[in-house]
Amino acid sequence: MLIEDLTAADNDLPEALRANLVSIGLWIIKETDLIRCGSSENFCGLIEICATIRDGLK
């Protein structure tokens, strides 16, 4: 849902910021899928990125 909003034409965020956030979102989706399938155990990386995003939204 967030990625969809970031790619919407009426999103007022700067294009470079939107592109960076989409890239991070896609990485999170990919890494979550790898963990779910048992191909990765990168829980720490996933948690760290999500915590950094959460902290930046405060």
C-alpha positions as a Markdown table, in Angstrom:
| # | Residue | x | y | z |
|---|---|---|---|---|
| 1 | Met | 0.0 | 0.0 | 0.0 |
| 2 | Leu | 2.8 | 2.4 | 0.8 |
| 3 | Ile | 4.7 | 1.6 | -2.4 |
| 4 | Glu | 1.5 | 2.2 | -4.3 |
| 5 | Asp | 1.0 | 5.6 | -2.7 |
| 6 | Leu | 4.6 | 6.5 | -3.3 |
| 7 | Thr | 4.3 | 5.8 | -7.0 |
| 8 | Ala | 1.0 | 7.7 | -7.4 |
| 9 | Ala | 1.2 | 10.8 | -9.7 |
| 10 | Asp | -0.4 | 13.0 | -7.0 |
| 11 | Asn | 2.2 | 12.2 | -4.3 |
| 12 | Asp | 3.8 | 15.5 | -3.4 |
| 13 | Leu | 7.1 | 14.1 | -2.0 |
| 14 | Pro | 10.2 | 14.8 | -4.0 |
| 15 | Glu | 10.8 | 12.2 | -6.7 |
| 16 | Ala | 14.2 | 11.2 | -5.4 |
| 17 | Leu | 12.8 | 10.6 | -1.9 |
| 18 | Arg | 9.9 | 8.6 | -3.3 |
| 19 | Ala | 12.3 | 6.4 | -5.4 |
| 20 | Asn | 14.5 | 5.8 | -2.4 |
| 21 | Leu | 11.5 | 4.8 | -0.2 |
| 22 | Val | 10.2 | 2.5 | -3.0 |
| 23 | Ser | 13.6 | 0.8 | -3.2 |
| 24 | Ile | 13.7 | 0.3 | 0.6 |
| 25 | Gly | 10.1 | -1.1 | 0.5 |
| 26 | Leu | 10.9 | -3.5 | -2.3 |
| 27 | Trp | 14.0 | -4.7 | -0.3 |
| 28 | Ile | 11.8 | -5.3 | 2.8 |
| 29 | Ile | 9.3 | -7.3 | 0.7 |
| 30 | Lys | 12.1 | -9.4 | -0.9 |
| 31 | Glu | 13.9 | -10.0 | 2.4 |
| 32 | Thr | 10.6 | -10.9 | 4.1 |
| 33 | Asp | 9.8 | -13.4 | 1.4 |
| 34 | Leu | 13.3 | -15.0 | 1.6 |
| 35 | Ile | 12.9 | -15.4 | 5.3 |
| 36 | Arg | 9.5 | -16.9 | 4.9 |
| 37 | Cys | 10.8 | -19.4 | 2.4 |
| 38 | Gly | 13.8 | -20.3 | 4.6 |
| 39 | Ser | 16.3 | -18.9 | 2.2 |
| 40 | Ser | 17.5 | -16.2 | 4.6 |
| 41 | Glu | 17.8 | -15.6 | 8.3 |
| 42 | Asn | 18.4 | -11.9 | 8.0 |
| 43 | Phe | 16.0 | -11.0 | 10.8 |
| 44 | Cys | 18.5 | -8.4 | 12.3 |
| 45 | Gly | 18.8 | -6.5 | 9.0 |
| 46 | Leu | 15.1 | -6.5 | 8.5 |
| 47 | Ile | 14.4 | -5.3 | 12.0 |
| 48 | Glu | 17.2 | -2.7 | 11.9 |
| 49 | Ile | 15.8 | -1.1 | 8.6 |
| 50 | Cys | 12.2 | -1.2 | 9.9 |
| 51 | Ala | 13.3 | 0.4 | 13.2 |
| 52 | Thr | 15.2 | 3.1 | 11.4 |
| 53 | Ile | 12.2 | 3.9 | 9.3 |
| 54 | Arg | 9.9 | 3.9 | 12.4 |
| 55 | Asp | 12.3 | 6.2 | 14.2 |
| 56 | Gly | 12.4 | 8.6 | 11.3 |
| 57 | Leu | 8.7 | 8.9 | 11.3 |
| 58 | Lys | 8.5 | 10.1 | 14.9 |
